Amino acid sequence: MKNRFSFGLGAVVLAVALGGCAGSPGTSTSSAPPASSSVSAPSTAEAGAEMKVASSSAGPIVVDGKGMSLYFFTKDVKDSGKSACVDACLAAWPVFTTTADAPKVDGVTGTVGTIATPDGKKQVTLNGMPLYYYAQDKAPGDLRGQGVNNVWYLVSPGGEMIKGAAGSGY
């Protein structure tokens, strides 16, 4: 009985965290995340690149140096210098950070920059939009965050949101 309660409580906490990122108060949208699968990064990836391009079922996407998918949040305002994902949202959508003033990229053609997070870290941006991970993506190639609540989307190498269905990974 205790294990069932712990699992149920964990599910409620995750639902609240995701709900905090979904949209305006009083609205509730949900969508089942797509199945996980594998992604293949280019074999010519520059050594040490923090961001690179990988082929996926959604087309070319931006991933971090380890191949983890990166996402945009539609609630963010381009070139605002801040993230709209705060508090509980950050548990489900951790920010993509760097220690460099100019993150090293391979194949990414959009304009790369950084903004300061509330705790003083450098969150990476692409074309003025902050970048995030999805906590449910556990391995390179996972695309589980694509389309979540119709506000989270994969990122193209040029810095555009990929709003089409991701299918089953890269």
PDB file of C-alpha atoms in Angstrom:
ATOM      1  CA  MET A   1       0.000   0.000   0.000  1.00  0.00           C
ATOM      2  CA  LYS A   2       2.831   2.392   0.854  1.00  0.00           C
ATOM      3  CA  ASN A   3       4.430   1.906  -2.613  1.00  0.00           C
ATOM      4  CA  ARG A   4       1.134   2.657  -4.353  1.00  0.00           C
ATOM      5  CA  PHE A   5       0.766   5.859  -2.352  1.00  0.00           C
ATOM      6  CA  SER A   6       4.315   6.972  -3.182  1.00  0.00           C
ATOM      7  CA  PHE A   7       3.806   6.273  -6.884  1.00  0.00           C
ATOM      8  CA  GLY A   8       0.475   8.106  -6.878  1.00  0.00           C
ATOM      9  CA  LEU A   9       1.975  11.085  -5.073  1.00  0.00           C
ATOM     10  CA  GLY A  10       4.856  11.198  -7.585  1.00  0.00           C
ATOM     11  CA  ALA A  11       2.374  11.175 -10.474  1.00  0.00           C
ATOM     12  CA  VAL A  12       0.441  14.058  -8.897  1.00  0.00           C
ATOM     13  CA  VAL A  13       3.643  16.099  -8.413  1.00  0.00           C
ATOM     14  CA  LEU A  14       4.633  15.541 -12.074  1.00  0.00           C
ATOM     15  CA  ALA A  15       1.133  16.490 -13.248  1.00  0.00           C
ATOM     16  CA  VAL A  16       1.269  19.716 -11.224  1.00  0.00           C
ATOM     17  CA  ALA A  17       4.711  20.559 -12.625  1.00  0.00           C
ATOM     18  CA  LEU A  18       3.560  19.971 -16.188  1.00  0.00           C
ATOM     19  CA  GLY A  19       0.340  21.871 -15.532  1.00  0.00           C
ATOM     20  CA  GLY A  20       2.332  24.878 -14.387  1.00  0.00           C
ATOM     21  CA  CYS A  21       3.861  25.040 -17.843  1.00  0.00           C
ATOM     22  CA  ALA A  22       0.738  24.442 -19.866  1.00  0.00           C
ATOM     23  CA  GLY A  23      -0.908  27.798 -20.173  1.00  0.00           C
ATOM     24  CA  SER A  24      -3.168  30.263 -18.469  1.00  0.00           C
ATOM     25  CA  PRO A  25      -4.824  29.495 -15.118  1.00  0.00           C
ATOM     26  CA  GLY A  26      -8.080  27.633 -15.350  1.00  0.00           C
ATOM     27  CA  THR A  27      -7.176  25.898 -18.573  1.00  0.00           C
ATOM     28  CA  SER A  28      -5.959  22.374 -18.726  1.00  0.00           C
ATOM     29  CA  THR A  29      -4.587  20.782 -21.820  1.00  0.00           C
ATOM     30  CA  SER A  30      -2.756  17.530 -22.073  1.00  0.00           C
ATOM     31  CA  SER A  31      -1.329  15.361 -24.710  1.00  0.00           C
ATOM     32  CA  ALA A  32       0.325  12.008 -24.472  1.00  0.00           C
ATOM     33  CA  PRO A  33       4.027  12.254 -25.172  1.00  0.00           C
ATOM     34  CA  PRO A  34       5.235  10.362 -28.223  1.00  0.00           C
ATOM     35  CA  ALA A  35       7.093   7.112 -27.830  1.00  0.00           C
ATOM     36  CA  SER A  36      10.810   7.239 -27.317  1.00  0.00           C
ATOM     37  CA  SER A  37      13.264   6.132 -29.968  1.00  0.00           C
ATOM     38  CA  SER A  38      16.770   6.738 -31.175  1.00  0.00           C
ATOM     39  CA  VAL A  39      18.360   9.687 -32.960  1.00  0.00           C
ATOM     40  CA  SER A  40      21.486   9.744 -35.026  1.00  0.00           C
ATOM     41  CA  ALA A  41      23.892  12.640 -34.771  1.00  0.00           C
ATOM     42  CA  PRO A  42      26.087  13.472 -37.726  1.00  0.00           C
ATOM     43  CA  SER A  43      29.357  11.556 -37.744  1.00  0.00           C
ATOM     44  CA  THR A  44      31.263  14.752 -38.552  1.00  0.00           C
ATOM     45  CA  ALA A  45      30.189  16.551 -35.379  1.00  0.00           C
ATOM     46  CA  GLU A  46      32.777  19.023 -34.193  1.00  0.00           C
ATOM     47  CA  ALA A  47      34.590  17.802 -31.079  1.00  0.00           C
ATOM     48  CA  GLY A  48      33.367  19.581 -27.967  1.00  0.00           C
ATOM     49  CA  ALA A  49      30.345  21.243 -29.609  1.00  0.00           C
ATOM     50  CA  GLU A  50      27.737  22.186 -27.015  1.00  0.00           C
ATOM     51  CA  MET A  51      25.000  22.240 -29.666  1.00  0.00           C
ATOM     52  CA  LYS A  52      24.793  20.274 -32.879  1.00  0.00           C
ATOM     53  CA  VAL A  53      22.303  18.996 -35.415  1.00  0.00           C
ATOM     54  CA  ALA A  54      20.823  15.508 -35.499  1.00  0.00           C
ATOM     55  CA  SER A  55      18.508  13.820 -37.985  1.00  0.00           C
ATOM     56  CA  SER A  56      15.106  12.912 -36.546  1.00  0.00           C
ATOM     57  CA  SER A  57      11.666  11.809 -37.649  1.00  0.00           C
ATOM     58  CA  ALA A  58      10.734  15.513 -37.394  1.00  0.00           C
ATOM     59  CA  GLY A  59      13.640  16.481 -39.678  1.00  0.00           C
ATOM     60  CA  PRO A  60      16.938  18.050 -38.607  1.00  0.00           C
ATOM     61  CA  ILE A  61      16.802  19.162 -34.957  1.00  0.00           C
ATOM     62  CA  VAL A  62      19.116  20.860 -32.467  1.00  0.00           C
ATOM     63  CA  VAL A  63      20.548  18.682 -29.703  1.00  0.00           C
ATOM     64  CA  ASP A  64      23.147  19.248 -27.017  1.00  0.00           C
ATOM     65  CA  GLY A  65      26.673  17.864 -27.235  1.00  0.00           C
ATOM     66  CA  LYS A  66      25.475  14.515 -25.824  1.00  0.00           C
ATOM     67  CA  GLY A  67      22.602  14.206 -28.302  1.00  0.00           C
ATOM     68  CA  MET A  68      19.774  15.222 -25.959  1.00  0.00           C
ATOM     69  CA  SER A  69      16.892  17.033 -27.688  1.00  0.00           C
ATOM     70  CA  LEU A  70      16.359  20.744 -27.061  1.00  0.00           C
ATOM     71  CA  TYR A  71      13.008  22.553 -27.008  1.00  0.00           C
ATOM     72  CA  PHE A  72      11.386  25.972 -27.305  1.00  0.00           C
ATOM     73  CA  PHE A  73       8.508  27.160 -25.066  1.00  0.00           C
ATOM     74  CA  THR A  74       5.842  29.175 -26.909  1.00  0.00           C
ATOM     75  CA  LYS A  75       5.201  31.293 -23.797  1.00  0.00           C
ATOM     76  CA  ASP A  76       8.719  32.774 -24.056  1.00  0.00           C
ATOM     77  CA  VAL A  77       9.031  36.182 -25.712  1.00  0.00           C
ATOM     78  CA  LYS A  78      11.776  36.468 -28.323  1.00  0.00           C
ATOM     79  CA  ASP A  79      14.659  38.739 -27.287  1.00  0.00           C
ATOM     80  CA  SER A  80      13.050  39.462 -23.895  1.00  0.00           C
ATOM     81  CA  GLY A  81      16.159  38.309 -22.052  1.00  0.00           C
ATOM     82  CA  LYS A  82      14.178  36.090 -19.701  1.00  0.00           C
ATOM     83  CA  SER A  83      12.480  32.730 -19.484  1.00  0.00           C
ATOM     84  CA  ALA A  84       8.733  32.308 -18.976  1.00  0.00           C
ATOM     85  CA  CYS A  85       9.307  28.831 -17.499  1.00  0.00           C
ATOM     86  CA  VAL A  86       9.665  29.357 -13.747  1.00  0.00           C
ATOM     87  CA  ASP A  87       9.144  27.533 -10.468  1.00  0.00           C
ATOM     88  CA  ALA A  88       7.450  24.121 -10.954  1.00  0.00           C
ATOM     89  CA  CYS A  89       7.829  24.384 -14.732  1.00  0.00           C
ATOM     90  CA  LEU A  90      11.611  24.097 -14.371  1.00  0.00           C
ATOM     91  CA  ALA A  91      11.335  20.656 -12.773  1.00  0.00           C
ATOM     92  CA  ALA A  92       9.817  19.281 -15.979  1.00  0.00           C
ATOM     93  CA  TRP A  93      11.715  21.577 -18.367  1.00  0.00           C
ATOM     94  CA  PRO A  94      15.282  22.184 -17.126  1.00  0.00           C
ATOM     95  CA  VAL A  95      17.156  25.004 -18.839  1.00  0.00           C
ATOM     96  CA  PHE A  96      20.035  24.326 -21.235  1.00  0.00           C
ATOM     97  CA  THR A  97      23.018  26.180 -19.786  1.00  0.00           C
ATOM     98  CA  THR A  98      26.607  26.890 -20.721  1.00  0.00           C
ATOM     99  CA  THR A  99      29.675  28.320 -19.047  1.00  0.00           C
ATOM    100  CA  ALA A 100      30.936  29.871 -22.292  1.00  0.00           C
ATOM    101  CA  ASP A 101      30.205  33.379 -23.531  1.00  0.00           C
ATOM    102  CA  ALA A 102      29.871  31.925 -27.041  1.00  0.00           C
ATOM    103  CA  PRO A 103      28.749  28.267 -26.971  1.00  0.00           C
ATOM    104  CA  LYS A 104      30.509  26.082 -29.551  1.00  0.00           C
ATOM    105  CA  VAL A 105      28.096  24.786 -32.209  1.00  0.00           C
ATOM    106  CA  ASP A 106      28.196  22.440 -35.183  1.00  0.00           C
ATOM    107  CA  GLY A 107      25.601  22.789 -37.945  1.00  0.00           C
ATOM    108  CA  VAL A 108      23.375  25.224 -36.043  1.00  0.00           C
ATOM    109  CA  THR A 109      22.740  28.209 -38.322  1.00  0.00           C
ATOM    110  CA  GLY A 110      20.518  30.357 -36.084  1.00  0.00           C
ATOM    111  CA  THR A 111      21.930  33.077 -33.849  1.00  0.00           C
ATOM    112  CA  VAL A 112      23.231  31.573 -30.602  1.00  0.00           C
ATOM    113  CA  GLY A 113      23.340  33.629 -27.416  1.00  0.00           C
ATOM    114  CA  THR A 114      22.755  33.458 -23.674  1.00  0.00           C
ATOM    115  CA  ILE A 115      20.531  35.049 -21.043  1.00  0.00           C
ATOM    116  CA  ALA A 116      21.013  35.122 -17.282  1.00  0.00           C
ATOM    117  CA  THR A 117      18.926  32.749 -15.173  1.00  0.00           C
ATOM    118  CA  PRO A 118      17.658  33.902 -11.757  1.00  0.00           C
ATOM    119  CA  ASP A 119      20.449  31.867 -10.115  1.00  0.00           C
ATOM    120  CA  GLY A 120      23.152  33.522 -12.237  1.00  0.00           C
ATOM    121  CA  LYS A 121      23.753  30.765 -14.810  1.00  0.00           C
ATOM    122  CA  LYS A 122      23.849  31.299 -18.582  1.00  0.00           C
ATOM    123  CA  GLN A 123      20.844  29.835 -20.377  1.00  0.00           C
ATOM    124  CA  VAL A 124      21.517  29.240 -24.063  1.00  0.00           C
ATOM    125  CA  THR A 125      19.218  30.927 -26.585  1.00  0.00           C
ATOM    126  CA  LEU A 126      18.700  30.411 -30.297  1.00  0.00           C
ATOM    127  CA  ASN A 127      17.369  33.368 -32.294  1.00  0.00           C
ATOM    128  CA  GLY A 128      16.567  35.082 -28.995  1.00  0.00           C
ATOM    129  CA  MET A 129      14.497  32.189 -27.592  1.00  0.00           C
ATOM    130  CA  PRO A 130      15.619  30.236 -24.485  1.00  0.00           C
ATOM    131  CA  LEU A 131      16.361  26.511 -24.877  1.00  0.00           C
ATOM    132  CA  TYR A 132      15.214  23.705 -22.566  1.00  0.00           C
ATOM    133  CA  TYR A 133      15.462  19.969 -22.005  1.00  0.00           C
ATOM    134  CA  TYR A 134      12.455  17.771 -21.214  1.00  0.00           C
ATOM    135  CA  ALA A 135      12.921  15.794 -17.988  1.00  0.00           C
ATOM    136  CA  GLN A 136      11.132  12.764 -19.498  1.00  0.00           C
ATOM    137  CA  ASP A 137      13.733  12.499 -22.291  1.00  0.00           C
ATOM    138  CA  LYS A 138      16.067   9.960 -20.710  1.00  0.00           C
ATOM    139  CA  ALA A 139      18.463   9.157 -23.555  1.00  0.00           C
ATOM    140  CA  PRO A 140      19.821  10.734 -26.731  1.00  0.00           C
ATOM    141  CA  GLY A 141      17.148  10.479 -29.391  1.00  0.00           C
ATOM    142  CA  ASP A 142      14.161  10.795 -27.074  1.00  0.00           C
ATOM    143  CA  LEU A 143      11.609  13.295 -28.388  1.00  0.00           C
ATOM    144  CA  ARG A 144       8.968  12.918 -25.673  1.00  0.00           C
ATOM    145  CA  GLY A 145       8.643  16.685 -25.195  1.00  0.00           C
ATOM    146  CA  GLN A 146       7.542  17.406 -28.759  1.00  0.00           C
ATOM    147  CA  GLY A 147       4.134  19.086 -28.750  1.00  0.00           C
ATOM    148  CA  VAL A 148       3.496  18.682 -24.999  1.00  0.00           C
ATOM    149  CA  ASN A 149       0.456  20.797 -24.121  1.00  0.00           C
ATOM    150  CA  ASN A 150       0.809  22.411 -27.549  1.00  0.00           C
ATOM    151  CA  VAL A 151       3.438  24.798 -26.135  1.00  0.00           C
ATOM    152  CA  TRP A 152       6.736  22.829 -26.258  1.00  0.00           C
ATOM    153  CA  TYR A 153       8.447  22.169 -29.582  1.00  0.00           C
ATOM    154  CA  LEU A 154      11.684  20.854 -31.017  1.00  0.00           C
ATOM    155  CA  VAL A 155      14.119  23.331 -32.530  1.00  0.00           C
ATOM    156  CA  SER A 156      15.353  23.449 -36.139  1.00  0.00           C
ATOM    157  CA  PRO A 157      19.023  24.263 -36.904  1.00  0.00           C
ATOM    158  CA  GLY A 158      17.892  27.694 -38.160  1.00  0.00           C
ATOM    159  CA  GLY A 159      16.180  28.423 -34.843  1.00  0.00           C
ATOM    160  CA  GLU A 160      12.536  27.803 -35.770  1.00  0.00           C
ATOM    161  CA  MET A 161       9.945  25.793 -33.811  1.00  0.00           C
ATOM    162  CA  ILE A 162       9.168  22.444 -35.391  1.00  0.00           C
ATOM    163  CA  LYS A 163       5.436  22.106 -34.889  1.00  0.00           C
ATOM    164  CA  GLY A 164       4.883  18.922 -36.877  1.00  0.00           C
ATOM    165  CA  ALA A 165       4.534  15.563 -35.163  1.00  0.00           C
ATOM    166  CA  ALA A 166       7.844  14.065 -34.144  1.00  0.00           C
ATOM    167  CA  GLY A 167       6.842  10.483 -34.714  1.00  0.00           C
ATOM    168  CA  SER A 168       9.221   8.129 -33.013  1.00  0.00           C
ATOM    169  CA  GLY A 169      12.512   9.915 -32.576  1.00  0.00           C
ATOM    170  CA  TYR A 170      15.572  10.438 -34.627  1.00  0.00           C
TER     171      TYR A 170
END
